[in-house]
XYZ file of C-alpha atoms in Angstrom:
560
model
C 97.951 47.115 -85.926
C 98.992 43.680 -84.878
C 97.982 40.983 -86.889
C 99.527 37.503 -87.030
C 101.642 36.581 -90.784
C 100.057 34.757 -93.108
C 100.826 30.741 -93.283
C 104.769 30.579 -94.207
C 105.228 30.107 -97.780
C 101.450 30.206 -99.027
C 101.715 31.486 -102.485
C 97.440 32.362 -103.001
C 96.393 35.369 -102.381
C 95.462 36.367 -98.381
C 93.170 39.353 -97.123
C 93.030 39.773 -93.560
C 90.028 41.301 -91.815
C 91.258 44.859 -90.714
C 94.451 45.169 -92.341
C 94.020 44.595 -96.201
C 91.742 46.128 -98.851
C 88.892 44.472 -100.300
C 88.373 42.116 -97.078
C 84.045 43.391 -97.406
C 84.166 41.977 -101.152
C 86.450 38.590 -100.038
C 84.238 37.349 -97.198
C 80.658 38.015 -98.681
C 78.967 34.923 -99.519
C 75.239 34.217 -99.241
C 74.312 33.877 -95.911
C 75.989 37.410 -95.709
C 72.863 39.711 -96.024
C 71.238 38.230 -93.324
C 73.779 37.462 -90.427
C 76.290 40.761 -91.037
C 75.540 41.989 -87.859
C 75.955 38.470 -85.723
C 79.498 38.528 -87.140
C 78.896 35.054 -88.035
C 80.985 35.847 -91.709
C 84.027 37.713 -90.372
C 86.913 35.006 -90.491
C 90.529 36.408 -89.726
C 91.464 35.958 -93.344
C 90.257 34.860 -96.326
C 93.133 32.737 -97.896
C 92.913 31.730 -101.789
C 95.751 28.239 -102.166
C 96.788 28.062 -105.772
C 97.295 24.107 -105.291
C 97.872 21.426 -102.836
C 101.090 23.226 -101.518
C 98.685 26.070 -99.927
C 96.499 23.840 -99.126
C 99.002 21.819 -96.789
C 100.380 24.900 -95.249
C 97.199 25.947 -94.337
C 96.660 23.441 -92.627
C 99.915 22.968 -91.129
C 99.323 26.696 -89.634
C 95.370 26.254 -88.228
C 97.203 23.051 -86.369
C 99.783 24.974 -84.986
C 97.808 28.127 -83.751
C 94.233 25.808 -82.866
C 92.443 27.292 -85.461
C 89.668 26.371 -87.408
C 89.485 26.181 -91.311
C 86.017 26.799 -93.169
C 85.483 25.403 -96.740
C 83.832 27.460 -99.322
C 83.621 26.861 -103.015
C 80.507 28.813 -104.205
C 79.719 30.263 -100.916
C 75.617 29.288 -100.778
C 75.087 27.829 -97.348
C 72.372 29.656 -96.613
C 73.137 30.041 -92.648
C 76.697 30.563 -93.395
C 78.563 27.454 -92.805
C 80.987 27.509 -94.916
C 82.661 30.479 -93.309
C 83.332 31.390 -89.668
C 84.632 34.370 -87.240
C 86.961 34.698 -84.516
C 90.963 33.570 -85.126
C 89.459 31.256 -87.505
C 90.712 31.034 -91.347
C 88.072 30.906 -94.367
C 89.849 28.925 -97.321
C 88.507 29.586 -100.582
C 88.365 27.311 -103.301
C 86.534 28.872 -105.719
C 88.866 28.652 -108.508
C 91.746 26.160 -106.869
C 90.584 23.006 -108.711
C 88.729 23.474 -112.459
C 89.870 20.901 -114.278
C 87.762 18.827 -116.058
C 88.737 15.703 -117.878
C 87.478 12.799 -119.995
C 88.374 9.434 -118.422
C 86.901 7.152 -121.729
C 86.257 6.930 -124.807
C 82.443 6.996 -124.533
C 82.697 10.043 -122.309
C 80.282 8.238 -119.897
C 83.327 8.880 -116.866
C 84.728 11.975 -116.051
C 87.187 13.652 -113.128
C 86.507 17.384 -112.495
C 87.393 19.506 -110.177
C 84.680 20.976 -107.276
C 85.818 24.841 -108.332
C 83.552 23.916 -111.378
C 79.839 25.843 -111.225
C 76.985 23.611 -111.985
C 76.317 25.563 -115.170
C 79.660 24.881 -116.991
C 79.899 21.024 -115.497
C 76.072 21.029 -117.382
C 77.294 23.323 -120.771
C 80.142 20.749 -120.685
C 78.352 17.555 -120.365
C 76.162 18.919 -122.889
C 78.649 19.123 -125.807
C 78.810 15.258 -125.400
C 75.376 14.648 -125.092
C 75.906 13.503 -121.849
C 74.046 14.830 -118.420
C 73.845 14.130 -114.192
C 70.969 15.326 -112.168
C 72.408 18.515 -109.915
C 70.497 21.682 -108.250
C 68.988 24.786 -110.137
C 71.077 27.361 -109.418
C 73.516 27.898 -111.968
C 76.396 29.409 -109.869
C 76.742 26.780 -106.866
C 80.268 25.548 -107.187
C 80.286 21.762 -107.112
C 82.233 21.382 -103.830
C 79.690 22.103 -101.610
C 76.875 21.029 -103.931
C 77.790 17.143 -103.961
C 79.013 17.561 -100.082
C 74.635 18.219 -99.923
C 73.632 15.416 -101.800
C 73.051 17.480 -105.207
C 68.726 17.663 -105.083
C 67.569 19.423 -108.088
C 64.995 18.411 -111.054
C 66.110 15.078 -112.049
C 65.551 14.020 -107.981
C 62.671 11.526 -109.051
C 63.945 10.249 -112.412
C 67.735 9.477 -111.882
C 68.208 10.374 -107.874
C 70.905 13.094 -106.671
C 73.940 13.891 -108.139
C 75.782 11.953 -105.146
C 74.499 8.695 -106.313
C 77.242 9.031 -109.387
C 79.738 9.647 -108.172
C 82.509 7.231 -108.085
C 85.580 8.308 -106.637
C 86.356 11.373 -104.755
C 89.639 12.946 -103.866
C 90.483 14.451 -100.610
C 92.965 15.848 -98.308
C 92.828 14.995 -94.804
C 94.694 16.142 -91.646
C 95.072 12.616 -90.191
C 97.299 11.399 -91.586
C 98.399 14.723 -94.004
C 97.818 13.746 -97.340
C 95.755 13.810 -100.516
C 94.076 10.500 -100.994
C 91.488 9.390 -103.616
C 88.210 8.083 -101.543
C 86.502 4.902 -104.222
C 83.012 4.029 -103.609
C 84.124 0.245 -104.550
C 87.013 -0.108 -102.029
C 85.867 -1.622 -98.981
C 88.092 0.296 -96.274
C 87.486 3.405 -98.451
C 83.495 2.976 -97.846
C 83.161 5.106 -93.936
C 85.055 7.815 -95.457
C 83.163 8.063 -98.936
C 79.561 7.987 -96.606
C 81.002 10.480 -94.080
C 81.744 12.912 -96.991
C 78.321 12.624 -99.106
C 75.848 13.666 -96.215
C 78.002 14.020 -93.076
C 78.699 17.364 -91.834
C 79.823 19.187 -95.187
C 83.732 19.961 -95.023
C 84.411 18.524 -91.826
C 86.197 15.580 -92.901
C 89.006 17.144 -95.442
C 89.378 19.054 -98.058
C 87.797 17.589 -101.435
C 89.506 18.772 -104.537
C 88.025 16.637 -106.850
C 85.615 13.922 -108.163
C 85.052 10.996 -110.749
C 81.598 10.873 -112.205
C 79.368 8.765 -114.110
C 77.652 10.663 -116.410
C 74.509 9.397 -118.659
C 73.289 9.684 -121.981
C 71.018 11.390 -124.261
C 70.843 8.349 -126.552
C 69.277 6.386 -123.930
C 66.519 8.381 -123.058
C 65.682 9.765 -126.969
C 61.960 10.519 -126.709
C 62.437 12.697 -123.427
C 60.524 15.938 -123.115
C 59.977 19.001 -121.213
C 57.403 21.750 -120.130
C 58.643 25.024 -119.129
C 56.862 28.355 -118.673
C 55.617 31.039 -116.392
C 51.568 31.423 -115.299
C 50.891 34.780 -113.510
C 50.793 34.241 -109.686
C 47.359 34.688 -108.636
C 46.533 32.156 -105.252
C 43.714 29.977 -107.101
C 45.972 29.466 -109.846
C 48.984 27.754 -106.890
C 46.424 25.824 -105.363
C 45.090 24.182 -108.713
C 49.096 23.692 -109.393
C 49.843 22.167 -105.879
C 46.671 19.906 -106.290
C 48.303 18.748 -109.318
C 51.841 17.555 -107.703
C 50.109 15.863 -104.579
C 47.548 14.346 -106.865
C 51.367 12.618 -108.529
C 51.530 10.161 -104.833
C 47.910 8.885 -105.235
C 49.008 6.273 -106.745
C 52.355 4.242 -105.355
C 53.179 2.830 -108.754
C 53.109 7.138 -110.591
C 55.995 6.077 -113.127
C 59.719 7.218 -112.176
C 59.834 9.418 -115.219
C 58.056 12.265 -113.827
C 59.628 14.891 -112.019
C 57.786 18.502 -111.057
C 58.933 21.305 -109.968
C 56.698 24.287 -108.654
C 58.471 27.725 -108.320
C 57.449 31.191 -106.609
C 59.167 34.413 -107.096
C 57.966 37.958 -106.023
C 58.353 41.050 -108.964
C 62.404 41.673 -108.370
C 62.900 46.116 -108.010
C 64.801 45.800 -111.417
C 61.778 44.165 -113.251
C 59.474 46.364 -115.167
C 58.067 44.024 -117.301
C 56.177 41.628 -115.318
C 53.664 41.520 -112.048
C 54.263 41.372 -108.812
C 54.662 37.452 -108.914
C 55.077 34.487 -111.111
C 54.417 30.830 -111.034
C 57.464 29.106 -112.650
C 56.729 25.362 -113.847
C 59.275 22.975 -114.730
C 57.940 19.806 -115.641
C 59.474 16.446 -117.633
C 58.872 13.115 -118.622
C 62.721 11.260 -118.678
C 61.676 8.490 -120.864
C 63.076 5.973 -118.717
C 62.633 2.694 -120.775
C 64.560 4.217 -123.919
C 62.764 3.543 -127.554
C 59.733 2.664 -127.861
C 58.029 3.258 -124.165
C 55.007 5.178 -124.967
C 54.620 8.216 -123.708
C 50.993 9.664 -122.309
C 50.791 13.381 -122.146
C 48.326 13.300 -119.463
C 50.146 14.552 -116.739
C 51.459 17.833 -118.636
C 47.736 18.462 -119.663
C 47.032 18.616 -115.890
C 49.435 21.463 -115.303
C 48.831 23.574 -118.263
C 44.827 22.895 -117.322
C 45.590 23.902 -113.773
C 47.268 27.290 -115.004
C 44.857 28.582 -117.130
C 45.422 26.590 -120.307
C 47.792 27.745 -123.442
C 46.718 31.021 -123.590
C 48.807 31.723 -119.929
C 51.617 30.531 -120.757
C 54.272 33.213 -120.385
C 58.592 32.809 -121.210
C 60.723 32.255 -118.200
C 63.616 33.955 -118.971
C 62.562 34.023 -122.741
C 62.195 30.526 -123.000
C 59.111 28.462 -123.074
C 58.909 24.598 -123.149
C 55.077 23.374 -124.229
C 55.365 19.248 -124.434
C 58.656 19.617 -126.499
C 60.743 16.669 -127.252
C 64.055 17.427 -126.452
C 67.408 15.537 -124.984
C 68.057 15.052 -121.821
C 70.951 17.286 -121.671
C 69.306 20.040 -123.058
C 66.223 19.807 -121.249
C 69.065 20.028 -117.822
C 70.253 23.228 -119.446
C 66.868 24.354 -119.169
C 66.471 23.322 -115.590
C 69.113 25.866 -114.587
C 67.909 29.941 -113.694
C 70.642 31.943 -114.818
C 70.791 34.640 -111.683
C 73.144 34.466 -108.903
C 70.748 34.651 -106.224
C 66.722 34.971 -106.089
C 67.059 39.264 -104.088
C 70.216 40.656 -102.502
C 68.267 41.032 -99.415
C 68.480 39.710 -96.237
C 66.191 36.536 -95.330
C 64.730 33.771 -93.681
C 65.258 30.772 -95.687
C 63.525 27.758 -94.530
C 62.784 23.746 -96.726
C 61.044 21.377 -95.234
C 60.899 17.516 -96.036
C 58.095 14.928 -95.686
C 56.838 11.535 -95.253
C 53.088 12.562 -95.535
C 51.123 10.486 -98.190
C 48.917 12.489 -100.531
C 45.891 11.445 -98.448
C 47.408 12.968 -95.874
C 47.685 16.669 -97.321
C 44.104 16.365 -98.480
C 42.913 15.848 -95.431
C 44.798 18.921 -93.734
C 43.834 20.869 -97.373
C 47.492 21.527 -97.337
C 47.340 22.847 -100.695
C 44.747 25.749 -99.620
C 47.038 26.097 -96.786
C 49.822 26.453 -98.717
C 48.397 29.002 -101.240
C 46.930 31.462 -98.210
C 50.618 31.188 -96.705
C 52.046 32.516 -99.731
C 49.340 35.090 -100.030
C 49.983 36.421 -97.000
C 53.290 37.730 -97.769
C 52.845 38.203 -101.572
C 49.656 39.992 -100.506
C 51.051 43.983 -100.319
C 54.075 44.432 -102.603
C 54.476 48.260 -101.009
C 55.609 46.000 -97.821
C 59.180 45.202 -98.159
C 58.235 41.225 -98.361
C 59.636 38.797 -100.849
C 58.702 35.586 -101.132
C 61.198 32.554 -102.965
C 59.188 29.520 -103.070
C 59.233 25.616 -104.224
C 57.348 22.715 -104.305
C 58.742 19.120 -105.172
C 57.047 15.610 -105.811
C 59.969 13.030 -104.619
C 57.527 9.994 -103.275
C 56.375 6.785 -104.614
C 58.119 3.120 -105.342
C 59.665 4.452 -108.759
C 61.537 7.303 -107.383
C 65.604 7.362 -107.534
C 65.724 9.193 -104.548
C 64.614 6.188 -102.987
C 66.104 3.133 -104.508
C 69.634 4.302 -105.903
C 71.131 4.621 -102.329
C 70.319 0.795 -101.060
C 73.481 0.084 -100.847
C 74.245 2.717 -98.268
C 76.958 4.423 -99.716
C 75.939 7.607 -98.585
C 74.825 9.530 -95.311
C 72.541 11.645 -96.729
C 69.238 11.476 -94.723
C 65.297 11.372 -95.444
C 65.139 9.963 -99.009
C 61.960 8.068 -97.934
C 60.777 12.091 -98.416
C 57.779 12.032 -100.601
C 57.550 15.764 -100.624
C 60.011 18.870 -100.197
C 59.266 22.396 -99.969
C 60.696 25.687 -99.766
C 59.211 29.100 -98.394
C 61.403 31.567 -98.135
C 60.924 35.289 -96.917
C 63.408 38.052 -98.331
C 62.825 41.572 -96.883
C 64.139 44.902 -97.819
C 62.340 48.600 -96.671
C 59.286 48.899 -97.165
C 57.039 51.501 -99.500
C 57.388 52.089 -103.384
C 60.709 53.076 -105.347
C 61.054 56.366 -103.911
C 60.496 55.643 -100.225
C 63.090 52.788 -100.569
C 65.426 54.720 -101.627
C 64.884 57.755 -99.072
C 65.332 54.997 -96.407
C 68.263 53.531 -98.303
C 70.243 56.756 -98.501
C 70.448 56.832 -94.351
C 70.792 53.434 -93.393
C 71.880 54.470 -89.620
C 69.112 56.838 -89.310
C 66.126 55.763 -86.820
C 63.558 55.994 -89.793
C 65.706 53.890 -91.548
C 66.345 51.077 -88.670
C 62.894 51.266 -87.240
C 61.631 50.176 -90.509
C 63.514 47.407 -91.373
C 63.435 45.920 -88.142
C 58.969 46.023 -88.517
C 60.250 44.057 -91.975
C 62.325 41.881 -90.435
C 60.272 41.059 -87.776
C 57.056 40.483 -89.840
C 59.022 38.201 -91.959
C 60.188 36.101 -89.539
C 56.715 36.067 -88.040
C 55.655 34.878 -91.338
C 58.393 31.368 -91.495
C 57.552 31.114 -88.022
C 53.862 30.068 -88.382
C 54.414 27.847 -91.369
C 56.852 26.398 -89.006
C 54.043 26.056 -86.109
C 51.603 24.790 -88.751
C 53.145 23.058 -91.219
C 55.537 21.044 -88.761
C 53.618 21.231 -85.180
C 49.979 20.812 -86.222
C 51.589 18.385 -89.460
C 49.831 20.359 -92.074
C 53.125 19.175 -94.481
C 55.261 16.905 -92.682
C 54.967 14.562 -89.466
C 58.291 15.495 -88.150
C 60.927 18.025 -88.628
C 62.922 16.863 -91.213
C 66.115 19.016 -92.772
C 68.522 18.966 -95.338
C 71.905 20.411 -95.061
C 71.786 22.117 -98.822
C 68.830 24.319 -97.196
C 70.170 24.494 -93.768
C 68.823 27.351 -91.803
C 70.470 26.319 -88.160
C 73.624 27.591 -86.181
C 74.427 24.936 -84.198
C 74.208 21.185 -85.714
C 75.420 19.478 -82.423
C 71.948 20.723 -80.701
C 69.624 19.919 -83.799
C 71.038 16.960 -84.922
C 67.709 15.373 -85.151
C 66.528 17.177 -87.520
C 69.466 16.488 -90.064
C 70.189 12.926 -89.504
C 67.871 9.387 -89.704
C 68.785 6.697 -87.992
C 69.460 8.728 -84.946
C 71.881 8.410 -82.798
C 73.899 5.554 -84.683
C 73.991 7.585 -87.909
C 75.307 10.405 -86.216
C 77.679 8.872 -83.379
C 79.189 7.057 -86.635
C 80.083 10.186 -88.242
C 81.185 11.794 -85.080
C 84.012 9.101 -84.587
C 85.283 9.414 -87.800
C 85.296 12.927 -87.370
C 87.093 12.654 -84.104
C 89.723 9.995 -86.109
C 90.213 12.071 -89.493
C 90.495 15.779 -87.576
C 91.606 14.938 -83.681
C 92.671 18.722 -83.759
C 89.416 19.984 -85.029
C 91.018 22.301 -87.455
C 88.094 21.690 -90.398
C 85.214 22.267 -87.481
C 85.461 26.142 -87.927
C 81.631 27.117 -86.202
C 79.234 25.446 -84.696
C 77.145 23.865 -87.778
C 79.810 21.173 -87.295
C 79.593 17.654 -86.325
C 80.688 17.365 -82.819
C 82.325 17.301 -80.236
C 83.232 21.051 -80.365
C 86.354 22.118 -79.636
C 86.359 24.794 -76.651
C 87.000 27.699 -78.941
C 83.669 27.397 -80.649
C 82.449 29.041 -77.277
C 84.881 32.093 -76.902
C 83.151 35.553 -78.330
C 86.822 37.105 -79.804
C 87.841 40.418 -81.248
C 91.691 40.619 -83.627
C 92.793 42.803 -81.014
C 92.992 39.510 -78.985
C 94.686 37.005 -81.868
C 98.290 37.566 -80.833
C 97.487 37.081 -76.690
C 96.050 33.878 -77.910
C 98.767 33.064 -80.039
C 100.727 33.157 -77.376
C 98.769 31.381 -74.846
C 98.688 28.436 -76.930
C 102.178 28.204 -78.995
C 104.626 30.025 -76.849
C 105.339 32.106 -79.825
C 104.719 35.281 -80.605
C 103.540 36.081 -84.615
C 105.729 38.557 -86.530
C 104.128 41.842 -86.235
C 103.010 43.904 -89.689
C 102.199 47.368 -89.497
C-alpha cells in the first residue's frame, strides 16, 4: 500500500490509518460512538510530538502538502471537532505538555501545561489549598477545556475558568513560532480573545497557560450539599422549581451555585434503580469571615427531594450542609467516570435569557420533567438519558460581570439558565437480548433494531428542540456553546455560537485569515471560516499520493 512518510524528522510516535496497528484505539475519542460510520474521525494519521520540535515539523509538512491539522488534548468534543478525515493529520497532545509549576511564593500563580486533566490540575491545587472553577468531568484535558470557556459548578460564584487566566502560550503558523499571548499587553489582547471563545484550535497550537488560582482562606465558612434522590418525575419537577425559583429575585446572592443532574441505571450497575437525581449544591461564602450564612436555600432542595431520609451517596459520598474548603468541596464537584455510557448519542445544551417568570408561565419545569419521562419511561428500550440543569442568572453572577472588560470571545454570559438533555442509545430489551443482538452486529435483527433506537432517540432531542427553542418553552433563541457543540459545520450556524453577530464573528474570521493564511489548523468544517476548498472533497488514502502530487510536484516515498 501507498501511503505518504511521516513528517521528516518527527520523533512522537505516528499511526497511519490503514497501514499501522492500533490506528481503531489512536483515533477514538468521544464523538466516536456516534459518527463512526460518517467517517467524520478517520484522520490520515494520528501523530503524538514529544515537544515543540514535532510540533514545528508538523506543521511545516500540513503547509507543504495543504493539509489540515486537528487539535485534541482529551478528545471530548462531543461532535468531533477536534479530529478530522480525509489527507488531514490529527495531532495529539494528550501527554506533550504536563508540566505544572509554581510561579510565587503564595502559590496564588501558576503555569501548567494543557496535557493536564482537570482532576490532577484540581488534586494539585488542592494540596495548596488553592482552587479555579473548571467543568465536572474529571478526564477533560485542559487544552480544549479553557479553549470552551471552562463552565462547571463554580459558574455563578467565581465565573469560568477562562476569566483566570493570565497568560497563555501558543504556537502559530504566521509567523512560525511559539509566543506567550498576556491578557495585559495591549497588541497581545485580539489574539488572547480569539483563543478563549473563538473557534477552538484554529488559531495555533496552545501548549500552555498561567493561572490565577484562589484561596481556601478567603472563603473559610464555605459549604456544600451533595447526594443522590431516586429519580421519580414529581421529585425533578419539585427540584427544577427550586433552581428557577433562585432568578425571582435579581439581587439571589452570588454565592449560590446549583447544579441538577440526571443519569439512567448504567448495564454495569446492580445496585441502584433505573435513574438518579444527582444534586450538587454550595454556598461560596463570598464575603470571607463573618458573612452570615442562611441555610434556607439547601432546606429547599433537601425539602424538594423527599427530606433526609432520601438522601442516597453519589459515588459513596454524601455532602448534607457540611462546612468544608473550597478546594475540597471542587474535588467533590468532579464524577470520577470517563464518560456518562459508551454508547452512541445525541448530545444537545441549550442556553437562555428567559427570566424565571418566564418558565412559570410556559410550566417549563412540568415540561421538563415529562421530557425526561418520556425517555426514562421503559428501561427495556435501549434509551439513556444524561441530563443537567444550571442556575447562571441574576446581577451577582460571575458569569456575568468578570468578563466586562472583554477579554474574551466567549458568547451568551447574559445566560440565566443552561441545560443539558442528552439521549444515549444502545439495543434494546433486557441483558440477554442485548447481548444476542450484540454478538451479530451486521445481522438485520441486529441493524434493524438499533436503527428503531436511534431513530426514537433522535425523535426524542428533536421535540425538545421544537419546544423548548421554537415554541420558547426554555430559551427565546437558539443559543450554543462550543464545550456542548452538537453541529458539523460552524460557518452555516454561526448564529447560534456567537453574540454580537456578525462583528464578533467577522473579527475572529480576520484574524483567522492573518494567523493561518494556509488554513492548516481549520481541519473540518466546525471551523471558523472561510473554508479552504478541501473541506468539500469526499477522499479515500487510495487517493493521498495523486493529491500529493497535484499540489507539490512531488511524489511521497512509498512504504510497503
Amino acid at each position: 500500500m501507498h501511503v505518504p512518510p511521516p513528517p521528516e524528522g518527527f520523533q512522537g510516535r505516528n499511526v497511519r490509518r490503514g497501514v499501522d496497528e492500533g490506528y481503531d484505539g489512536a483515533v477514538y475519542q468521544y464523538a466516536y460512538s456516534s459518527h463512526r460510520d460518517e467517517e467524520l474521525i478517520q484522520p490520515r494519521a494520528v501523530i503524538y510530538p514529544t515537544d515543540d520540535s514535532d510540533v514545528f515539523k508538523a506543521m511545516d509538512y500540513a503547509t507543504k502538502y495543504k493539509l489540515g491539522i486537528a487539535i485534541r488534548t482529551g478528545g471530548h468534543s462531543y461532535c468531533g471537532s477536534s479530529s478530522t478525515n480525509g489527507y488531514n493529520l490529527q495531532l495529539d497532545l494528550s501527554q506533550t505538555y504536563t508540566d505544572f509549576t509554581w510561579d510565587n511564593v503564595d502559590h496564588t500563580q501558576v503555569t501548567l501545561g494543557v496535557s493536564i486533566t482537570l482532576s490532577r490540575l484540581q488534586s494539585k491545587l488542592r494540596h495548596k489549598n488553592r482552587f479555579i472553577p473548571t467543568g465536572q468531568c474529571s478526564y477533560v484535558n485542559l487544552g480544549g477545556h479553557l479553549h470552551t470557556g471552562g463552565y462547571g459548578q463554580l459558574t455563578r460564584s467565581f465565573g469560568l475558568l477562562a476569566d483566570y487566566i493570565q497568560k497563555i502560550r501558543i504556537i502559530t503558523a504566521n509567523p512560525p513560532e511559539a509566543r506567550w499571548v498576556d491578557r495585559n499587553v495591549a497588541e497581545d489582547k485580539k489574539l488572547f480573545r480569539a483563543i478563549l471563545g473563538g473557534s477552538p484550535g484554529n488559531f495555533g497550537v496552545v501548549t500552555d497557560v498561567t493561572l490565577n488560582v484562589l484561596r481556601d482562606e478567603d472563603h473559610p465558612l464555605s459549604r456544600g450539599l451533595r447526594c443522590v434522590f431516586l429519580y421519580k418525575e414529581e421529585t425533578l419537577k419539585k427540584l427544577l422549581d427550586v433552581l428557577v425559583e433562585q432568578d425571582d429575585d435579581d439581587n439571589t446572592p452570588g454565592d449560590y451555585d446549583f447544579i441538577i443532574s440526571l443519569m439512567s441505571k448504567r448495564e454495569e450497575e446492580e445496585d441502584r434503580p433505573a435513574a438518579v437525581i444527582v444534586v450538587f449544591a454550595q454556598w461560596a461564602n463570598l464575603r470571607g469571615p463573618g458573612q452570615e450564612y442562611n441555610p434556607e436555600f439547601f432546606n429547599k432542595i433537601r425539602e424538594a427531594g423527599g427530606g433526609r431520609a432520601h438522601m442516597l451517596p453519589f459515588h459513596g459520598l454524601k455532602l448534607d450542609d457540611e462546612q468544608m474548603a473550597m478546594s475540597g468541596l471542587c474535588s467533590h464537584w468532579v464524577f470520577d467516570m470517563v464518560r456518562e455510557y459508551q454508547l452512541p448519542y445525541y448530545k444537545r445544551l441549550y442556553m437562555s435569557d428567559s427570566r424565571s417568570i418566564d418558565l412559570k408561565e410556559k410550566d417549563w419545569p412540568t415540561w421538563a420533567a415529562k421530557r425526561v419521562q418520556a425517555l426514562e419511561g421503559n428501561i427495556d428500550d435501549g434509551l439513556y438519558i444524561g441530563g443537567q440543569f444550571q442556575y447562571c442568572g441574576g446581577h451577582q453572577s460571575r458569569l456575568r460581570i468578570k468578563d466586562r472588560d472583554n477579554l474574551t470571545s466567549l458568547s451568551w454570559r447574559d445566560s440565566n439558565f443552561g441545560c443539558t438533555l442528552d439521549a444515549f442509545y444502545d439495543y434494546p430489551g433486557d441483558f440477554m437480548q442485548r447481548k444476542a443482538l450484540r454478538s451479530e452486529p451486521e445481522s438485520k435483527a441486529s441493524r434493524d433494531a438499533l436503527a428503531r433506537v436511534k431513530k426514537a432517540a433522535k425523535e426524542w432531542v428533536e421535540k425538545n428542540d421544537k419546544e423548548g427553542i421554537a415554541e420558547q418553552r426554555f430559551t427565546k433563541e437558539d443559543r450554543r456553546l462550543f464545550w456542548g457543540a452538537y453541529d458539523q459545520d460552524l460557518v452555516a450556524t454561526r448564529k447560534f455560537y456567537y453574540d454580537q453577530e456578525p462583528h464578533k464573528y467577522d473579527e475572529l474570521s480576520t484574524l483567522k485569515q492573518q494567523l493561518d493564511p494556509n488554513y492548516i489548523f481549520t481541519a473540518n468544517k466546525f471551523s471558523i471560516g472561510p473554508h479552504p476548498p478541501r473541506l468539500m472533497q469526499k477522499v479515500s488514502l487510495a487517493n493521498v499520493i495523486d493529491y500529493q502530487i497535484e499540489h507539490s510536484g512531488t511524489r511521497p516515498t512509498t512504504i510497503k
